[in-house]
Tab-separated table of C-alpha atoms in Angstrom:
chain	number	residue	atom	x	y	z
A	110	TRP	CA	0.000	0.000	0.000
A	111	GLN	CA	2.720	2.415	1.020
A	112	LYS	CA	4.676	1.965	-2.229
A	113	GLN	CA	1.508	2.257	-4.327
A	114	MET	CA	0.551	5.541	-2.618
A	115	TYR	CA	4.095	6.855	-2.900
A	116	PHE	CA	4.194	6.282	-6.654
A	117	ALA	CA	0.654	7.586	-7.150
A	118	SER	CA	1.606	10.838	-5.407
A	119	ILE	CA	4.755	11.171	-7.534
A	120	PHE	CA	2.803	10.540	-10.733
A	121	LYS	CA	0.232	13.154	-9.772
A	122	THR	CA	2.963	15.655	-8.896
A	123	LEU	CA	4.618	15.072	-12.270
A	124	LYS	CA	1.180	15.361	-13.864
A	125	LEU	CA	1.473	11.829	-15.244
A	126	SER	CA	-1.703	10.787	-13.499
A	127	ASN	CA	-4.756	12.502	-12.118
A	128	THR	CA	-7.388	9.879	-11.852
A	129	ASP	CA	-10.247	9.388	-9.475
A	130	ARG	CA	-8.835	5.910	-8.951
A	131	ASP	CA	-5.756	7.397	-7.226
A	132	SER	CA	-8.013	9.338	-4.887
A	133	LEU	CA	-10.030	6.222	-4.078
A	134	TYR	CA	-6.896	4.157	-3.458
A	135	VAL	CA	-5.357	6.732	-1.178
A	136	GLU	CA	-8.599	7.113	0.792
A	137	GLU	CA	-8.790	3.333	1.200
A	138	ALA	CA	-5.117	3.122	2.186
A	139	LEU	CA	-5.558	5.840	4.807
A	140	LYS	CA	-8.532	4.004	6.302
A	141	LYS	CA	-6.553	0.755	6.487
A	142	PHE	CA	-3.320	2.322	7.753
A	143	PRO	CA	-4.216	5.586	9.524
A	144	ASN	CA	-0.935	5.736	11.467
A	145	ASN	CA	1.334	5.229	8.454
A	146	ARG	CA	3.195	8.496	7.908
A	147	MET	CA	4.052	7.824	4.254
A	148	ILE	CA	0.436	7.063	3.392
A	149	ARG	CA	-0.688	10.222	5.195
A	150	ILE	CA	1.802	12.282	3.166
A	151	ALA	CA	0.723	10.610	-0.084
A	152	HIS	CA	-2.903	11.267	0.863
A	153	GLN	CA	-2.263	14.971	1.320
A	154	SER	CA	-0.245	15.147	-1.893
A	155	ILE	CA	-2.873	13.388	-4.007
A	156	ILE	CA	-5.958	14.979	-2.476
A	157	LEU	CA	-4.695	18.524	-1.868
A	158	GLY	CA	-1.788	18.988	-4.249
A	159	LEU	CA	1.668	20.287	-3.496
A	160	ASP	CA	0.705	23.948	-3.879
A	161	LYS	CA	-1.699	23.788	-0.930
A	162	ILE	CA	0.709	21.724	1.127
A	163	GLY	CA	3.444	24.283	0.420
A	164	SER	CA	1.208	27.171	1.482
A	165	ALA	CA	0.216	25.440	4.700
A	166	ASN	CA	3.854	24.652	5.464
A	167	LEU	CA	4.773	28.316	5.027
A	168	PHE	CA	2.096	29.291	7.548
A	169	ASP	CA	3.384	26.570	9.863
A	170	GLN	CA	6.956	27.918	9.605
A	171	GLU	CA	5.755	31.424	10.433
A	172	ALA	CA	3.763	30.095	13.365
A	173	LEU	CA	6.811	28.224	14.671
A	174	LYS	CA	8.892	31.395	14.382
A	175	PHE	CA	6.384	33.324	16.502
A	176	TYR	CA	6.019	30.392	18.895
A	177	ASN	CA	9.781	30.275	19.474
A	178	GLU	CA	9.711	34.024	20.136
A	179	LYS	CA	6.915	33.376	22.679
A	180	ASP	CA	4.495	35.458	20.600
A	181	TYR	CA	1.681	32.958	20.967
A	182	GLU	CA	-1.084	35.207	19.624
A	183	ASN	CA	0.598	35.508	16.227
A	184	ALA	CA	1.573	31.844	16.261
A	185	ASN	CA	-2.106	30.977	16.771
A	186	LYS	CA	-3.138	33.095	13.791
A	187	PHE	CA	-0.736	31.283	11.467
A	188	TRP	CA	-1.667	27.813	12.698
A	189	LYS	CA	-5.335	28.632	12.113
A	190	LYS	CA	-4.433	29.605	8.530
A	191	ALA	CA	-2.542	26.334	8.042
A	192	ILE	CA	-5.560	24.421	9.361
A	193	GLU	CA	-7.860	26.250	6.943
A	194	ILE	CA	-5.750	24.868	4.089
A	195	ILE	CA	-5.165	21.387	5.530
A	196	PRO	CA	-7.953	20.707	8.018
A	197	ASN	CA	-6.839	17.148	8.771
A	198	ASP	CA	-3.264	17.689	9.960
A	199	GLN	CA	-2.946	16.703	13.597
A	200	ALA	CA	0.368	18.532	14.060
A	201	TYR	CA	-1.158	21.920	13.252
A	202	TYR	CA	-3.936	21.382	15.794
A	203	PHE	CA	-1.538	20.153	18.465
A	204	ASN	CA	0.846	23.068	17.930
A	205	TRP	CA	-2.072	25.491	18.093
A	206	ALA	CA	-3.306	23.854	21.309
A	207	ARG	CA	0.207	23.996	22.856
A	208	SER	CA	0.466	27.660	21.993
A	209	LEU	CA	-2.913	28.374	23.564
A	210	THR	CA	-1.912	26.468	26.702
A	211	LEU	CA	1.298	28.461	27.050
A	212	ASN	CA	-0.777	31.617	26.634
A	213	LYS	CA	-2.971	30.347	29.532
A	214	ASN	CA	-5.989	29.924	27.258
A	215	PHE	CA	-6.691	26.479	28.659
A	216	SER	CA	-10.362	26.055	27.799
A	217	THR	CA	-9.892	26.924	24.118
A	218	SER	CA	-6.905	24.602	23.927
A	219	ASP	CA	-8.888	21.787	25.489
A	220	SER	CA	-11.806	22.407	23.105
A	221	ILE	CA	-9.462	22.116	20.123
A	222	LEU	CA	-8.009	18.887	21.485
A	223	MET	CA	-11.476	17.441	22.054
A	224	GLU	CA	-12.373	18.391	18.473
A	225	VAL	CA	-9.297	16.516	17.210
A	226	LYS	CA	-10.354	13.481	19.232
A	227	THR	CA	-13.611	13.301	17.247
A	228	LYS	CA	-11.888	13.461	13.867
A	229	ASN	CA	-10.721	10.416	11.983
A	230	PHE	CA	-7.135	11.637	11.506
A	231	LEU	CA	-5.973	11.258	15.097
A	232	ILE	CA	-2.793	9.237	15.576
A	233	ASP	CA	-3.644	7.745	18.942
A	234	ASN	CA	-0.209	7.698	20.590
A	235	GLY	CA	-1.094	9.404	23.884
A	236	GLU	CA	-0.011	12.908	22.900
A	237	LEU	CA	-3.577	14.229	22.928
A	238	GLU	CA	-4.161	13.059	26.496
A	239	PHE	CA	-0.817	14.523	27.563
A	240	LEU	CA	-1.659	17.913	26.055
A	241	ARG	CA	-5.084	17.853	27.709
A	242	ALA	CA	-3.449	17.116	31.078
A	243	MET	CA	-1.214	20.166	30.617
A	244	ASN	CA	-4.357	22.302	30.341
A	245	TYR	CA	-5.348	21.332	33.871
A	246	ILE	CA	-1.984	21.065	35.606
A	247	ASP	CA	-1.818	24.773	36.558
A	248	ASN	CA	-4.800	24.218	38.830
A	249	ILE	CA	-3.886	20.723	39.943
A	250	SER	CA	-5.437	21.056	43.390
A	251	ASP	CA	-8.887	21.190	41.734
A	252	ASN	CA	-7.998	18.820	38.879
A	253	LYS	CA	-5.758	16.159	40.426
A	254	PHE	CA	-8.000	13.252	39.395
A	255	ARG	CA	-8.362	14.499	35.802
A	256	VAL	CA	-4.651	15.276	35.366
A	257	CYS	CA	-3.550	11.947	36.823
A	258	ASN	CA	-6.021	9.960	34.708
A	259	LEU	CA	-5.098	11.759	31.492
A	260	LEU	CA	-1.396	11.219	32.171
A	261	LYS	CA	-1.962	7.539	32.977
A	262	GLU	CA	-3.927	7.109	29.753
A	263	SER	CA	-1.178	8.898	27.827
A	264	LYS	CA	1.495	6.713	29.402
A	265	ALA	CA	-0.507	3.557	28.626
A	266	LYS	CA	-0.501	4.583	24.955
A	267	GLY	CA	3.289	4.934	25.060
A	268	PHE	CA	3.788	8.707	25.218
A	269	GLU	CA	7.127	9.067	27.046
A	270	ALA	CA	6.706	12.641	28.291
A	271	ALA	CA	3.634	11.520	30.226
A	272	GLU	CA	5.673	8.923	32.068
A	273	ASN	CA	8.179	11.564	33.214
A	274	VAL	CA	5.511	14.012	34.409
A	275	LEU	CA	3.534	11.233	36.048
A	276	ARG	CA	6.622	10.062	37.937
A	277	GLN	CA	7.148	13.606	39.296
A	278	LEU	CA	3.501	13.968	40.269
A	279	GLU	CA	3.458	10.577	41.969
A	280	GLN	CA	6.218	11.826	44.269
A	281	GLN	CA	4.640	15.247	44.828
A	282	ILE	CA	0.901	14.547	45.098
A	283	GLY	CA	0.491	10.806	44.833
A	284	CYS	CA	-1.021	10.397	41.376
């Protein structure tokens, strides 16, 4: 599947192919292998085209620049633009949510993460639960149960950062 999607995306890029069959194959491949990075890339290339992907990546680069400068408001604006172009890219949503969390806009961040959870493009590796836990950790005295459960769920899915935070919280508050 991966090789087929790879070649289909190359053929479309080189304008050697532009069939509905390619779109059907890539949709089927993504359903069968939703966590396969190469198939996800081929899907975006075939369905959206490289021009849209390039535009979204430029917005993402600008957002990262602002994020690194701790200008979270501007970072948020650029990630929203990237999402408008590619509405099924988990990384854009997660970066936007992280930026909102660092800007202490916890409820909006959590809403975005819950929205991602309902979409069919989620790579379920525990990162979502970890990011949600970070939205509640500032007020841990009122959210101990929620934070601990989200971190445990994240750890169970193999997200390493959750294990580190959970270990610290176990010592501090007995998660």
